[in-house]
C-alpha atoms as a printed R data frame, in Angstrom:
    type eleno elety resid chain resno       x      y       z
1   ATOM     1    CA   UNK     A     1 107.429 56.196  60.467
2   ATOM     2    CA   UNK     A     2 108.336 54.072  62.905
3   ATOM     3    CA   UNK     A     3 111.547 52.635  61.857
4   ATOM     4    CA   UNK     A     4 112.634 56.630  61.183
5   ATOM     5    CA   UNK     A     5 111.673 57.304  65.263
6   ATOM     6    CA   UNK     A     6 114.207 54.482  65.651
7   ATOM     7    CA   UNK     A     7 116.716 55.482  64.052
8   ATOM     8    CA   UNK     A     8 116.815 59.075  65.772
9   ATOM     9    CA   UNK     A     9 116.487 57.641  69.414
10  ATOM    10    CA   UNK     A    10 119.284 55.300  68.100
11  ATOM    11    CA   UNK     A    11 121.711 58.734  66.781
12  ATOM    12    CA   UNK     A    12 120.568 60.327  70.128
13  ATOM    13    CA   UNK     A    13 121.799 57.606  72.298
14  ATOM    14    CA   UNK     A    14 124.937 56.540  70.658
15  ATOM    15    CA   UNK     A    15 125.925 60.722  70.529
16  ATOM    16    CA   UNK     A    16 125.363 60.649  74.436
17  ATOM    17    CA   UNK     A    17 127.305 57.941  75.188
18  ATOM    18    CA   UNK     A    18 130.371 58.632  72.886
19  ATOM    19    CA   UNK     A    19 130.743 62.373  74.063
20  ATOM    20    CA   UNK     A    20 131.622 61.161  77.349
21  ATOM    21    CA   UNK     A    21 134.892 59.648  79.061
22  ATOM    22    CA   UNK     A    22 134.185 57.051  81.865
23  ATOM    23    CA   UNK     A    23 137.767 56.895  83.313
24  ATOM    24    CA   UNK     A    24 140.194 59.201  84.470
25  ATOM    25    CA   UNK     A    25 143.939 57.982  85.034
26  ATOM    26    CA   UNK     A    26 144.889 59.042  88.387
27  ATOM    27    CA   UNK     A    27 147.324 57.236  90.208
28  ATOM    28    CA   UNK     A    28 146.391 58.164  93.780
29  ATOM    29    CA   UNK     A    29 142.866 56.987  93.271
30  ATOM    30    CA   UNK     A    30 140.861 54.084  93.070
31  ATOM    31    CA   UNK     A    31 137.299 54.220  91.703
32  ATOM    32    CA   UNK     A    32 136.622 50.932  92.035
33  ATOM    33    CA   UNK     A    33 134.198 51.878  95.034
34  ATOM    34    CA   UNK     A    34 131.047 50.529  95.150
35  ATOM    35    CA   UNK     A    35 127.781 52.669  95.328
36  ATOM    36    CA   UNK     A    36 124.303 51.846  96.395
37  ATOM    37    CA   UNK     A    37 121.395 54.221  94.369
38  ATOM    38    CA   UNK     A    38 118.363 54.453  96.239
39  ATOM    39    CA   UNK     A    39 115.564 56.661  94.615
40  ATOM    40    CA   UNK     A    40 112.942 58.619  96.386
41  ATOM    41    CA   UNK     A    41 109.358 57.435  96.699
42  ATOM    42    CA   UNK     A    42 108.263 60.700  94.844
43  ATOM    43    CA   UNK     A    43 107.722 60.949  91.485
44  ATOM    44    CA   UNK     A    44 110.304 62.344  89.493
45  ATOM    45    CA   UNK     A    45 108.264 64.428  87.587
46  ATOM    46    CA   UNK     A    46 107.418 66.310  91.083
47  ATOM    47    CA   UNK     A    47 107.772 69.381  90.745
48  ATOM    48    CA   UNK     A    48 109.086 71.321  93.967
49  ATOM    49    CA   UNK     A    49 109.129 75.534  94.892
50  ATOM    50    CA   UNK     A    50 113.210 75.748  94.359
51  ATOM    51    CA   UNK     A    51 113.876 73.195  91.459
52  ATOM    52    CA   UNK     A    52 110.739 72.818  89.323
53  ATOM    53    CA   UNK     A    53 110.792 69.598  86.315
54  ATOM    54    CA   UNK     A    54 109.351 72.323  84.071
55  ATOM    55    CA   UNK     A    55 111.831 74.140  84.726
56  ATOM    56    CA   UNK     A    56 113.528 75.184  81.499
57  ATOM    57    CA   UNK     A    57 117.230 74.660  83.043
58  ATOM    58    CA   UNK     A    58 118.690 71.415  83.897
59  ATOM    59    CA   UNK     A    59 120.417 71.360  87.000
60  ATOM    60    CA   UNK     A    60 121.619 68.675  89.219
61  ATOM    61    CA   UNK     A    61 122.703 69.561  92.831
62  ATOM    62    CA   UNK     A    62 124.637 67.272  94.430
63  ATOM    63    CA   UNK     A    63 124.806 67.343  98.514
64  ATOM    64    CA   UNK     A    64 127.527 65.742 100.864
65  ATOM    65    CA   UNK     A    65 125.994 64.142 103.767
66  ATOM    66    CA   UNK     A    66 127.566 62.313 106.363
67  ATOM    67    CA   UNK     A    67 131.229 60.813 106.223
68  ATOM    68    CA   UNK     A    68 133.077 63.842 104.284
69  ATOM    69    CA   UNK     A    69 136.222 65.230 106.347
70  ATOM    70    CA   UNK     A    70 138.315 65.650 102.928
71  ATOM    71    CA   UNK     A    71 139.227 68.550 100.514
72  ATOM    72    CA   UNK     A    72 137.484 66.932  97.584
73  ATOM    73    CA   UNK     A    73 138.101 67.928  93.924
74  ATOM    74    CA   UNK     A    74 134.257 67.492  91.950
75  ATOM    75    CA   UNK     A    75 134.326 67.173  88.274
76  ATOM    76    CA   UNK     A    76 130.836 67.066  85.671
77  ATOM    77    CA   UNK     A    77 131.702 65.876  82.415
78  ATOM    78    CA   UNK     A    78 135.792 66.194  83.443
79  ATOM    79    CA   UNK     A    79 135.523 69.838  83.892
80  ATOM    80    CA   UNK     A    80 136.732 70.840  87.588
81  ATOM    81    CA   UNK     A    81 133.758 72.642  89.085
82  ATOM    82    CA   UNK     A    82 134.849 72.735  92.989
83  ATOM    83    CA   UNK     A    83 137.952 72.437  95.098
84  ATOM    84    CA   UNK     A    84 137.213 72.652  98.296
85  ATOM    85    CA   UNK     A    85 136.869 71.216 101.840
86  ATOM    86    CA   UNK     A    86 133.903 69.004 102.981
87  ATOM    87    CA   UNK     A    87 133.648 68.125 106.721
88  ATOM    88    CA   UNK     A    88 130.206 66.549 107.853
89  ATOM    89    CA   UNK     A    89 129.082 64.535 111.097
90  ATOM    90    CA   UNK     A    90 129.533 60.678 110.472
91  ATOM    91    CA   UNK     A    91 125.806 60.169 110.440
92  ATOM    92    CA   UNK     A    92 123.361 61.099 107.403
93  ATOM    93    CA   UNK     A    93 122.222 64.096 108.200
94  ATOM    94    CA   UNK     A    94 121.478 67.283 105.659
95  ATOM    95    CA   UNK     A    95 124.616 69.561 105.778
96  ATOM    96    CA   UNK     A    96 123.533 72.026 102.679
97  ATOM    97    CA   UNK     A    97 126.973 71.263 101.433
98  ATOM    98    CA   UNK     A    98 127.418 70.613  97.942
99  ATOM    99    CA   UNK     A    99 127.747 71.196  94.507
100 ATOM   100    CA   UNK     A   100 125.134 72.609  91.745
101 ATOM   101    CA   UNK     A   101 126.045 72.001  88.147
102 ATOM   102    CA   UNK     A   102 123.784 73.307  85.311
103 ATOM   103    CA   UNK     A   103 123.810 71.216  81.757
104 ATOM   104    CA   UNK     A   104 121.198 72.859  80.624
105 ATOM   105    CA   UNK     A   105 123.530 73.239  76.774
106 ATOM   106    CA   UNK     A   106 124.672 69.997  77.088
107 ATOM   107    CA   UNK     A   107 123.094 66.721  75.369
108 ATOM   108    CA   UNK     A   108 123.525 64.132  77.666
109 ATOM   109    CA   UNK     A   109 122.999 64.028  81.840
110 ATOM   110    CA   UNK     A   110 126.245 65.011  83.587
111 ATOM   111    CA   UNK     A   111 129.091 62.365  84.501
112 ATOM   112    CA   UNK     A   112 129.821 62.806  88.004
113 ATOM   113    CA   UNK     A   113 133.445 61.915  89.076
114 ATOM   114    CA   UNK     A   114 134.386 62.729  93.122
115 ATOM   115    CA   UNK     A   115 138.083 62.479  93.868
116 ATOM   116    CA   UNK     A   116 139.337 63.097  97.648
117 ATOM   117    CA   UNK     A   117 142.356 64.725  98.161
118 ATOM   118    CA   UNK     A   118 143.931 63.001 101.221
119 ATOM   119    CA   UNK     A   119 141.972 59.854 101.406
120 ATOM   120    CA   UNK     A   120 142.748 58.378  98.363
121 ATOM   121    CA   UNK     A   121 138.693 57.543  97.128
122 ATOM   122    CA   UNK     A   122 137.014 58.475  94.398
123 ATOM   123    CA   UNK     A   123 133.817 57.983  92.628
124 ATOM   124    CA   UNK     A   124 132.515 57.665  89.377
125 ATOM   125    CA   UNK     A   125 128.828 58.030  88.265
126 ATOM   126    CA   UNK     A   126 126.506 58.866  85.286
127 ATOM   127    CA   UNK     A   127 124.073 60.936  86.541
128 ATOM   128    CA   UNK     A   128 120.074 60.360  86.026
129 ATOM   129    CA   UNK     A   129 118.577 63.447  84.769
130 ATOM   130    CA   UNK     A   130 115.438 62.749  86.296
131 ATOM   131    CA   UNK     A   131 116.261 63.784  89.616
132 ATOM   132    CA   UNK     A   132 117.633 67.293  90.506
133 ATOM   133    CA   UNK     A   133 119.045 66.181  93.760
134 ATOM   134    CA   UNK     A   134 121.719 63.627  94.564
135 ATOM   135    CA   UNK     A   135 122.333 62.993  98.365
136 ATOM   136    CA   UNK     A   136 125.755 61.150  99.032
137 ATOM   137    CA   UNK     A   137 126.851 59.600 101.795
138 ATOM   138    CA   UNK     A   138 130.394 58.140 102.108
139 ATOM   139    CA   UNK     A   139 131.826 55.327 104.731
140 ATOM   140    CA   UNK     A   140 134.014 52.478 105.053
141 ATOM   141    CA   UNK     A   141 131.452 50.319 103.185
142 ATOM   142    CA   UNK     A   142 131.411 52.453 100.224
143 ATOM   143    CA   UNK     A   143 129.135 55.066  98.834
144 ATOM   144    CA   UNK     A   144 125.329 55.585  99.212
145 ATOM   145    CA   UNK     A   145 123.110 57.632  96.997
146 ATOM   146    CA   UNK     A   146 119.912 58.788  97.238
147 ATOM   147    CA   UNK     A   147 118.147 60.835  94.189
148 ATOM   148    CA   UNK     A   148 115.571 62.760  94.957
149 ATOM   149    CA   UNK     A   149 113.364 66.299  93.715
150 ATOM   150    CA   UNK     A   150 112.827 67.340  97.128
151 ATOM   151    CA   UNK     A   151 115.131 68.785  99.515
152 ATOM   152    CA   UNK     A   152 114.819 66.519 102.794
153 ATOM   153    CA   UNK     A   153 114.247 68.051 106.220
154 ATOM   154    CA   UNK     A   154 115.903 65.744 108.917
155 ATOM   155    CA   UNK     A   155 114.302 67.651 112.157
């Protein structure tokens, strides 16, 4: 019994990480950028009043906090999902701009891939299905993200 439980976490895994591509070729970006994950303090089987765990659709949202000033082009899984233009202030602070994806009828969490228009910066991420949220910052350091199941209030 034991070995068979095994074997179909071991099919599971390997399908998920075949099915996706990890690269894109794009000669006017780099995404060689580093990024920083933080994780909230909440558990991430919280469930919150606009994007409940039980919830029988998966759905990330992903929201541009400070340091956007770019048309960016936002892929899941290398379909283009949003073209447009992201301006926030240069500190973190919640804009409510962003991007919601829904893989509920896919098998495998959502590959995240960011490429700016002007700027020439990118980013490249598998996504943790865990978390429903992902807040991203963006400066000359790099990237910052913070997962999270709660929408933060910075007032």
């Amino acid at each position: 019994m034991k070995s068979i439980i095994i074997l179909i976490l071991s099919i599971f895994t390997l399908s998920c990480s075949s099915g996706i591509k990890r690269s894109i070729k794009n000669d006017s970006s780099n995404c060689d950028e580093k990024i920083i994950l933080q994780y909230s303090n909440s558990n991430y089987n919280e469930v919150n009043e606009n994007n409940s765990k039980d919830s029988v659709e998966q759905k990330i949202f992903v929201m541009m906090e400070g340091g956007f000033s770019d048309t960016l082009s936002v892929y899941f899984n290398d379909n283009l999902i949003s073209h447009s233009f992201f301006i926030t202030d240069d500190i973190l602070g919640t804009t409510g701009a962003g991007v919601e994806y829904n893989y509920t009828d896919e098998n495998c969490p959502p590959f995240l891939r960011i490429i700016s228009s002007t700027n020439n910066y990118c980013l490249e991420l598998q996504l943790d299905s865990r978390y429903r949220i992902l807040y991203l910052h963006k400066n000359k350091k790099g990237w910052t993200g913070i997962y999270s199941n709660s929408y933060h209030s910075y007032e």
